[in-house]
Amino acid sequence: MIHTAFVPRFLAPMLLALSGLSVAVSACSGDDDDDDGAGARGGSAGRGGKGGAGGVGGKAGSAGNAGTAGKGGTGNATGGTSGVAGAAGTGAGEGGAAGDSTSGAGGAGDGGVGQGSAGEGGNDAGDAGAGGTDGEVGVFRPERRDYSPARLAELDVAAGFAVNAFATGLGNTRMLAVHGDNVYVTRTEEGDVLRLTDADDDGDADSNTPVAENLDNVHGIAIQGDVVYLATINQVMRADIATDGSFANLTTIIADLPDGGQHFRRTLDVGPDGALYISIGSTCDACAEPNPEHATMLRASLDGSTRAVFSSGLRNTIGFDWHPVTDELWGMDHGSDMRGNDIPPDELNRLTQGANYGWPYCFGERQIDPIIQDPVGMTKAQFCATTAPAVLGVQAHSAPIGFTFYSGTAFPTAYQDDAFVALHGSWNRTEAVGYSVARLRFEDGVPAAFENFVSGFLIEDGRAYFGRPAGIVTGPDGSLLFSDDINGVIYRVAVAP
Ligand SMILES: [Ca+2]
Ligand SMILES: [Ca+2]
């Protein structure tokens, strides 16, 4: 059972409201963050990927959903240690027919997910159900709906605030950063960075201009002084921000970050110690990583010339930031998939030098993973005793992406030094969760509770959605800006007039 500290209080009403949903097939494809391509994008070709590793045996899985064709990808499925191997998934040619939806009928673990190095939207072929979990393992993918002003008007926002669209129709808008009056957003699928401005200060961007292009899988962005840092899968780049807001002297300072695998969207930021922190997700859902830099937070010099592992045992900590008063580093880690509807929690961790946060062997408050095999030379229980427990958690599969401390002055005093997190939303759960923005209330520098801040992206009784929050940042005017990476909307939350 999950410790009471991980009961997702703020999500309880949503779960009640969604009760009665039918259970979809027991098939898996990808990660809460990384699986947007197949169903969600409504036919756009995704990139195929390598097959997932075999897992341990369990209950037989149902047939996988038919996947959208991947761009030349081949999903080689590896069977599990028991049961029949999951069938190979074929992410048929670029823009072609739907991927083969052959079932992984034998019930092997993670076999056949069209994920791998390019993972996004490969296909759902060859899926197989996982076993050995405590809870119900399910998949439910709400259907995508378009953004519209009418749907925007139905969003639920915390009392005293109002939400509007800062920009719309921009595509795969992911991470956000601010410099002066300029708002920058990375677009991973488009491989570029846009600069948005709101010259007349009405909360609606008047222009968007590419300031960097042809950057394959660009994702992370951080600004320190007049310098911007960008992360692709293997590279960190820096550029000078010119007075007109354009990027000059774009230079690669790190060229050998580990390969991506399942989690290839790198994030980075500059800490109060003047070092560059780079989050390197795991290559897999749950596995022993041979490369010691995978599943870690790296700490590098600003020129990229030196780096070391700062903390480890982190499956994929996309969002992280430093508390403005304590300077402590807080980040949210994604729990492994296929363990059930309610485990593991997605974790809030206080990240410290040298600590290990448990993945893939333990989660939450050092609870032992039910599926992964023991590490070399010890039991999972022995290993977990050496790890750092999470401080708080949110509902499993909520998929926290962007995480930022509020740094403006426009919000009420109670919000100063609180954090906000973009919850991208679930697929590996029979009832959808996430698809929202949460406030993480801090009291005297200590995290107290998560609270709903913006919700309502799940519509039609939880069967559809029109937004998946991704990046989040304090805007130039002290509003809160967050991106939606499906319909390309950047939302702005401000104090209600
Ligand atoms: Ca405007
Ligand atoms: Ca952990």
PDB file of C-alpha atoms in Angstrom, residues 31-208:
ATOM      1  CA  ASP A  31       5.821   6.772 -20.997  1.00  0.00           C
ATOM      2  CA  ASP A  32       3.368   9.278 -19.650  1.00  0.00           C
ATOM      3  CA  ASP A  33       5.524  11.958 -21.119  1.00  0.00           C
ATOM      4  CA  ASP A  34       6.755  10.349 -24.269  1.00  0.00           C
ATOM      5  CA  ASP A  35       3.853   8.564 -25.851  1.00  0.00           C
ATOM      6  CA  ASP A  36       1.981  11.408 -27.386  1.00  0.00           C
ATOM      7  CA  GLY A  37       2.362  10.326 -30.941  1.00  0.00           C
ATOM      8  CA  ALA A  38       0.166   7.342 -31.570  1.00  0.00           C
ATOM      9  CA  GLY A  39      -3.374   8.125 -30.690  1.00  0.00           C
ATOM     10  CA  ALA A  40      -2.975  11.622 -29.544  1.00  0.00           C
ATOM     11  CA  ARG A  41      -1.781  13.205 -32.701  1.00  0.00           C
ATOM     12  CA  GLY A  42      -4.510  11.902 -34.864  1.00  0.00           C
ATOM     13  CA  GLY A  43      -2.592  10.447 -37.720  1.00  0.00           C
ATOM     14  CA  SER A  44       0.584  12.413 -37.903  1.00  0.00           C
ATOM     15  CA  ALA A  45       3.481  10.114 -38.457  1.00  0.00           C
ATOM     16  CA  GLY A  46       5.569   9.489 -35.410  1.00  0.00           C
ATOM     17  CA  ARG A  47       9.049   8.214 -35.226  1.00  0.00           C
ATOM     18  CA  GLY A  48       9.423   4.517 -34.722  1.00  0.00           C
ATOM     19  CA  GLY A  49      11.717   3.226 -32.086  1.00  0.00           C
ATOM     20  CA  LYS A  50      13.449   0.204 -30.782  1.00  0.00           C
ATOM     21  CA  GLY A  51      11.501  -2.398 -28.966  1.00  0.00           C
ATOM     22  CA  GLY A  52      11.309  -2.448 -25.229  1.00  0.00           C
ATOM     23  CA  ALA A  53      13.193  -4.934 -23.164  1.00  0.00           C
ATOM     24  CA  GLY A  54      11.587  -8.129 -22.056  1.00  0.00           C
ATOM     25  CA  GLY A  55       9.979  -8.146 -18.684  1.00  0.00           C
ATOM     26  CA  VAL A  56       8.978 -10.711 -16.177  1.00  0.00           C
ATOM     27  CA  GLY A  57       5.986 -12.889 -16.795  1.00  0.00           C
ATOM     28  CA  GLY A  58       2.543 -12.067 -15.679  1.00  0.00           C
ATOM     29  CA  LYS A  59      -1.028 -12.142 -16.725  1.00  0.00           C
ATOM     30  CA  ALA A  60      -1.710 -12.306 -20.377  1.00  0.00           C
ATOM     31  CA  GLY A  61      -2.158  -8.968 -21.964  1.00  0.00           C
ATOM     32  CA  SER A  62      -4.868  -8.005 -24.329  1.00  0.00           C
ATOM     33  CA  ALA A  63      -4.252  -6.951 -27.829  1.00  0.00           C
ATOM     34  CA  GLY A  64      -2.522  -3.666 -28.316  1.00  0.00           C
ATOM     35  CA  ASN A  65      -4.157  -0.742 -29.933  1.00  0.00           C
ATOM     36  CA  ALA A  66      -3.396  -0.172 -33.520  1.00  0.00           C
ATOM     37  CA  GLY A  67      -0.657   2.370 -33.684  1.00  0.00           C
ATOM     38  CA  THR A  68      -0.093   5.219 -36.010  1.00  0.00           C
ATOM     39  CA  ALA A  69       2.662   4.569 -38.421  1.00  0.00           C
ATOM     40  CA  GLY A  70       6.102   5.502 -37.314  1.00  0.00           C
ATOM     41  CA  LYS A  71       8.632   7.231 -39.485  1.00  0.00           C
ATOM     42  CA  GLY A  72      10.663   4.325 -40.692  1.00  0.00           C
ATOM     43  CA  GLY A  73      10.887   2.831 -37.276  1.00  0.00           C
ATOM     44  CA  THR A  74      10.911  -0.817 -36.447  1.00  0.00           C
ATOM     45  CA  GLY A  75       9.688  -1.958 -33.112  1.00  0.00           C
ATOM     46  CA  ASN A  76      11.529  -5.084 -32.261  1.00  0.00           C
ATOM     47  CA  ALA A  77       9.810  -6.676 -29.348  1.00  0.00           C
ATOM     48  CA  THR A  78      11.697  -8.813 -26.961  1.00  0.00           C
ATOM     49  CA  GLY A  79       9.747 -11.376 -25.107  1.00  0.00           C
ATOM     50  CA  GLY A  80       9.615 -11.660 -21.386  1.00  0.00           C
ATOM     51  CA  THR A  81      11.106 -14.286 -19.234  1.00  0.00           C
ATOM     52  CA  SER A  82       7.902 -16.228 -19.129  1.00  0.00           C
ATOM     53  CA  GLY A  83       4.958 -16.443 -21.347  1.00  0.00           C
ATOM     54  CA  VAL A  84       5.007 -16.003 -25.053  1.00  0.00           C
ATOM     55  CA  ALA A  85       7.131 -13.257 -26.399  1.00  0.00           C
ATOM     56  CA  GLY A  86       5.393 -10.123 -27.445  1.00  0.00           C
ATOM     57  CA  ALA A  87       5.047  -9.912 -31.166  1.00  0.00           C
ATOM     58  CA  ALA A  88       7.291  -7.602 -33.069  1.00  0.00           C
ATOM     59  CA  GLY A  89       5.799  -4.233 -33.714  1.00  0.00           C
ATOM     60  CA  THR A  90       6.298  -2.708 -37.073  1.00  0.00           C
ATOM     61  CA  GLY A  91       6.218   1.023 -37.292  1.00  0.00           C
ATOM     62  CA  ALA A  92       5.572   0.896 -40.967  1.00  0.00           C
ATOM     63  CA  GLY A  93       7.067   3.419 -43.286  1.00  0.00           C
ATOM     64  CA  GLU A  94       6.848   7.111 -43.132  1.00  0.00           C
ATOM     65  CA  GLY A  95       3.340   8.352 -43.165  1.00  0.00           C
ATOM     66  CA  GLY A  96       2.128   4.907 -44.048  1.00  0.00           C
ATOM     67  CA  ALA A  97      -0.463   2.627 -42.690  1.00  0.00           C
ATOM     68  CA  ALA A  98      -1.179   2.022 -39.092  1.00  0.00           C
ATOM     69  CA  GLY A  99       1.287   0.000 -37.182  1.00  0.00           C
ATOM     70  CA  ASP A 100       0.735  -3.665 -36.697  1.00  0.00           C
ATOM     71  CA  SER A 101      -1.406  -4.173 -33.673  1.00  0.00           C
ATOM     72  CA  THR A 102      -0.455  -7.716 -33.041  1.00  0.00           C
ATOM     73  CA  SER A 103      -0.999  -8.516 -29.437  1.00  0.00           C
ATOM     74  CA  GLY A 104       1.649  -9.551 -27.025  1.00  0.00           C
ATOM     75  CA  ALA A 105      -0.577 -12.380 -26.084  1.00  0.00           C
ATOM     76  CA  GLY A 106       1.823 -14.181 -23.868  1.00  0.00           C
ATOM     77  CA  GLY A 107       1.858 -11.606 -21.160  1.00  0.00           C
ATOM     78  CA  ALA A 108       5.507 -10.759 -21.187  1.00  0.00           C
ATOM     79  CA  GLY A 109       6.477  -7.582 -19.465  1.00  0.00           C
ATOM     80  CA  ASP A 110       7.399  -4.540 -21.438  1.00  0.00           C
ATOM     81  CA  GLY A 111       7.879  -6.285 -24.705  1.00  0.00           C
ATOM     82  CA  GLY A 112       7.351  -4.627 -27.950  1.00  0.00           C
ATOM     83  CA  VAL A 113       6.742  -1.061 -27.138  1.00  0.00           C
ATOM     84  CA  GLY A 114       7.495   1.111 -30.107  1.00  0.00           C
ATOM     85  CA  GLN A 115       9.754   3.305 -28.087  1.00  0.00           C
ATOM     86  CA  GLY A 116      13.466   3.303 -28.161  1.00  0.00           C
ATOM     87  CA  SER A 117      15.743   6.091 -29.049  1.00  0.00           C
ATOM     88  CA  ALA A 118      13.268   8.095 -30.989  1.00  0.00           C
ATOM     89  CA  GLY A 119      10.317   6.718 -29.135  1.00  0.00           C
ATOM     90  CA  GLU A 120       7.707   9.284 -29.873  1.00  0.00           C
ATOM     91  CA  GLY A 121       4.565   7.979 -31.358  1.00  0.00           C
ATOM     92  CA  GLY A 122       6.106   4.916 -32.895  1.00  0.00           C
ATOM     93  CA  ASN A 123       3.265   2.520 -32.530  1.00  0.00           C
ATOM     94  CA  ASP A 124       1.420   0.406 -30.081  1.00  0.00           C
ATOM     95  CA  ALA A 125       2.262  -2.792 -31.799  1.00  0.00           C
ATOM     96  CA  GLY A 126       3.357  -5.883 -30.037  1.00  0.00           C
ATOM     97  CA  ASP A 127       2.287  -4.701 -26.648  1.00  0.00           C
ATOM     98  CA  ALA A 128       1.944  -7.123 -23.830  1.00  0.00           C
ATOM     99  CA  GLY A 129       0.535  -6.886 -20.397  1.00  0.00           C
ATOM    100  CA  ALA A 130       2.818  -6.691 -17.425  1.00  0.00           C
ATOM    101  CA  GLY A 131       2.355  -8.849 -14.422  1.00  0.00           C
ATOM    102  CA  GLY A 132       3.450  -9.069 -10.863  1.00  0.00           C
ATOM    103  CA  THR A 133       1.921  -5.834  -9.705  1.00  0.00           C
ATOM    104  CA  ASP A 134      -0.294  -5.206  -6.758  1.00  0.00           C
ATOM    105  CA  GLY A 135      -2.917  -3.302  -8.572  1.00  0.00           C
ATOM    106  CA  GLU A 136      -4.840  -3.136 -11.740  1.00  0.00           C
ATOM    107  CA  VAL A 137      -2.710  -2.466 -14.756  1.00  0.00           C
ATOM    108  CA  GLY A 138      -4.613  -0.650 -17.364  1.00  0.00           C
ATOM    109  CA  VAL A 139      -4.342   1.664 -20.278  1.00  0.00           C
ATOM    110  CA  PHE A 140      -6.767   4.401 -21.054  1.00  0.00           C
ATOM    111  CA  ARG A 141      -6.020   7.108 -23.547  1.00  0.00           C
ATOM    112  CA  PRO A 142      -8.457   9.969 -23.648  1.00  0.00           C
ATOM    113  CA  GLU A 143      -9.117  11.237 -27.139  1.00  0.00           C
ATOM    114  CA  ARG A 144      -7.666  14.484 -28.337  1.00  0.00           C
ATOM    115  CA  ARG A 145      -9.922  17.441 -28.954  1.00  0.00           C
ATOM    116  CA  ASP A 146      -9.041  20.768 -30.487  1.00  0.00           C
ATOM    117  CA  TYR A 147      -8.480  23.894 -28.478  1.00  0.00           C
ATOM    118  CA  SER A 148     -11.256  26.457 -28.659  1.00  0.00           C
ATOM    119  CA  PRO A 149     -12.110  29.644 -26.777  1.00  0.00           C
ATOM    120  CA  ALA A 150     -15.279  27.916 -25.556  1.00  0.00           C
ATOM    121  CA  ARG A 151     -13.241  25.116 -24.007  1.00  0.00           C
ATOM    122  CA  LEU A 152     -10.799  27.619 -22.502  1.00  0.00           C
ATOM    123  CA  ALA A 153     -13.754  29.274 -20.803  1.00  0.00           C
ATOM    124  CA  GLU A 154     -14.659  25.992 -19.104  1.00  0.00           C
ATOM    125  CA  LEU A 155     -11.283  25.565 -17.374  1.00  0.00           C
ATOM    126  CA  ASP A 156     -11.343  25.523 -13.594  1.00  0.00           C
ATOM    127  CA  VAL A 157      -8.867  27.958 -12.081  1.00  0.00           C
ATOM    128  CA  ALA A 158      -8.087  28.581  -8.425  1.00  0.00           C
ATOM    129  CA  ALA A 159     -10.205  31.273  -6.807  1.00  0.00           C
ATOM    130  CA  GLY A 160      -8.974  34.773  -7.513  1.00  0.00           C
ATOM    131  CA  PHE A 161      -7.274  33.888 -10.804  1.00  0.00           C
ATOM    132  CA  ALA A 162      -8.211  33.947 -14.469  1.00  0.00           C
ATOM    133  CA  VAL A 163      -6.746  32.055 -17.417  1.00  0.00           C
ATOM    134  CA  ASN A 164      -6.439  33.208 -21.007  1.00  0.00           C
ATOM    135  CA  ALA A 165      -4.596  32.092 -24.135  1.00  0.00           C
ATOM    136  CA  PHE A 166      -1.263  33.878 -24.517  1.00  0.00           C
ATOM    137  CA  ALA A 167      -0.654  32.131 -27.834  1.00  0.00           C
ATOM    138  CA  THR A 168      -2.367  29.393 -29.862  1.00  0.00           C
ATOM    139  CA  GLY A 169      -1.659  27.040 -32.723  1.00  0.00           C
ATOM    140  CA  LEU A 170       2.090  26.801 -32.199  1.00  0.00           C
ATOM    141  CA  GLY A 171       2.581  23.026 -32.408  1.00  0.00           C
ATOM    142  CA  ASN A 172       4.697  21.019 -30.010  1.00  0.00           C
ATOM    143  CA  THR A 173       5.362  23.776 -27.493  1.00  0.00           C
ATOM    144  CA  ARG A 174       7.346  22.380 -24.579  1.00  0.00           C
ATOM    145  CA  MET A 175       9.762  24.235 -22.261  1.00  0.00           C
ATOM    146  CA  LEU A 176       9.513  27.941 -21.491  1.00  0.00           C
ATOM    147  CA  ALA A 177      11.984  30.607 -20.409  1.00  0.00           C
ATOM    148  CA  VAL A 178      11.810  34.373 -19.987  1.00  0.00           C
ATOM    149  CA  HIS A 179      14.331  37.156 -20.638  1.00  0.00           C
ATOM    150  CA  GLY A 180      13.096  40.684 -20.088  1.00  0.00           C
ATOM    151  CA  ASP A 181       9.852  41.033 -22.000  1.00  0.00           C
ATOM    152  CA  ASN A 182      10.632  38.070 -24.229  1.00  0.00           C
ATOM    153  CA  VAL A 183       9.106  34.638 -23.736  1.00  0.00           C
ATOM    154  CA  TYR A 184      10.954  31.720 -25.332  1.00  0.00           C
ATOM    155  CA  VAL A 185       9.490  28.279 -25.992  1.00  0.00           C
ATOM    156  CA  THR A 186      11.171  25.188 -27.363  1.00  0.00           C
ATOM    157  CA  ARG A 187       9.343  23.071 -29.897  1.00  0.00           C
ATOM    158  CA  THR A 188      10.796  19.593 -29.857  1.00  0.00           C
ATOM    159  CA  GLU A 189       9.075  18.144 -32.900  1.00  0.00           C
ATOM    160  CA  GLU A 190       9.721  21.262 -34.963  1.00  0.00           C
ATOM    161  CA  GLY A 191      13.310  21.443 -33.674  1.00  0.00           C
ATOM    162  CA  ASP A 192      13.290  25.158 -32.997  1.00  0.00           C
ATOM    163  CA  VAL A 193      12.901  27.898 -30.423  1.00  0.00           C
ATOM    164  CA  LEU A 194      10.333  30.681 -30.760  1.00  0.00           C
ATOM    165  CA  ARG A 195      10.448  34.144 -29.228  1.00  0.00           C
ATOM    166  CA  LEU A 196       7.054  35.535 -28.261  1.00  0.00           C
ATOM    167  CA  THR A 197       6.358  39.128 -27.364  1.00  0.00           C
ATOM    168  CA  ASP A 198       3.377  40.999 -26.019  1.00  0.00           C
ATOM    169  CA  ALA A 199       4.252  44.585 -26.910  1.00  0.00           C
ATOM    170  CA  ASP A 200       0.914  46.065 -25.903  1.00  0.00           C
ATOM    171  CA  ASP A 201       0.804  44.203 -22.579  1.00  0.00           C
ATOM    172  CA  ASP A 202      -2.696  42.840 -23.008  1.00  0.00           C
ATOM    173  CA  GLY A 203      -1.706  39.274 -22.104  1.00  0.00           C
ATOM    174  CA  ASP A 204      -1.975  38.078 -25.695  1.00  0.00           C
ATOM    175  CA  ALA A 205       1.264  37.596 -27.624  1.00  0.00           C
ATOM    176  CA  ASP A 206       1.498  39.768 -30.733  1.00  0.00           C
ATOM    177  CA  SER A 207       4.370  38.010 -32.436  1.00  0.00           C
ATOM    178  CA  ASN A 208       6.303  34.796 -32.579  1.00  0.00           C
TER     179      ASN A 208
END
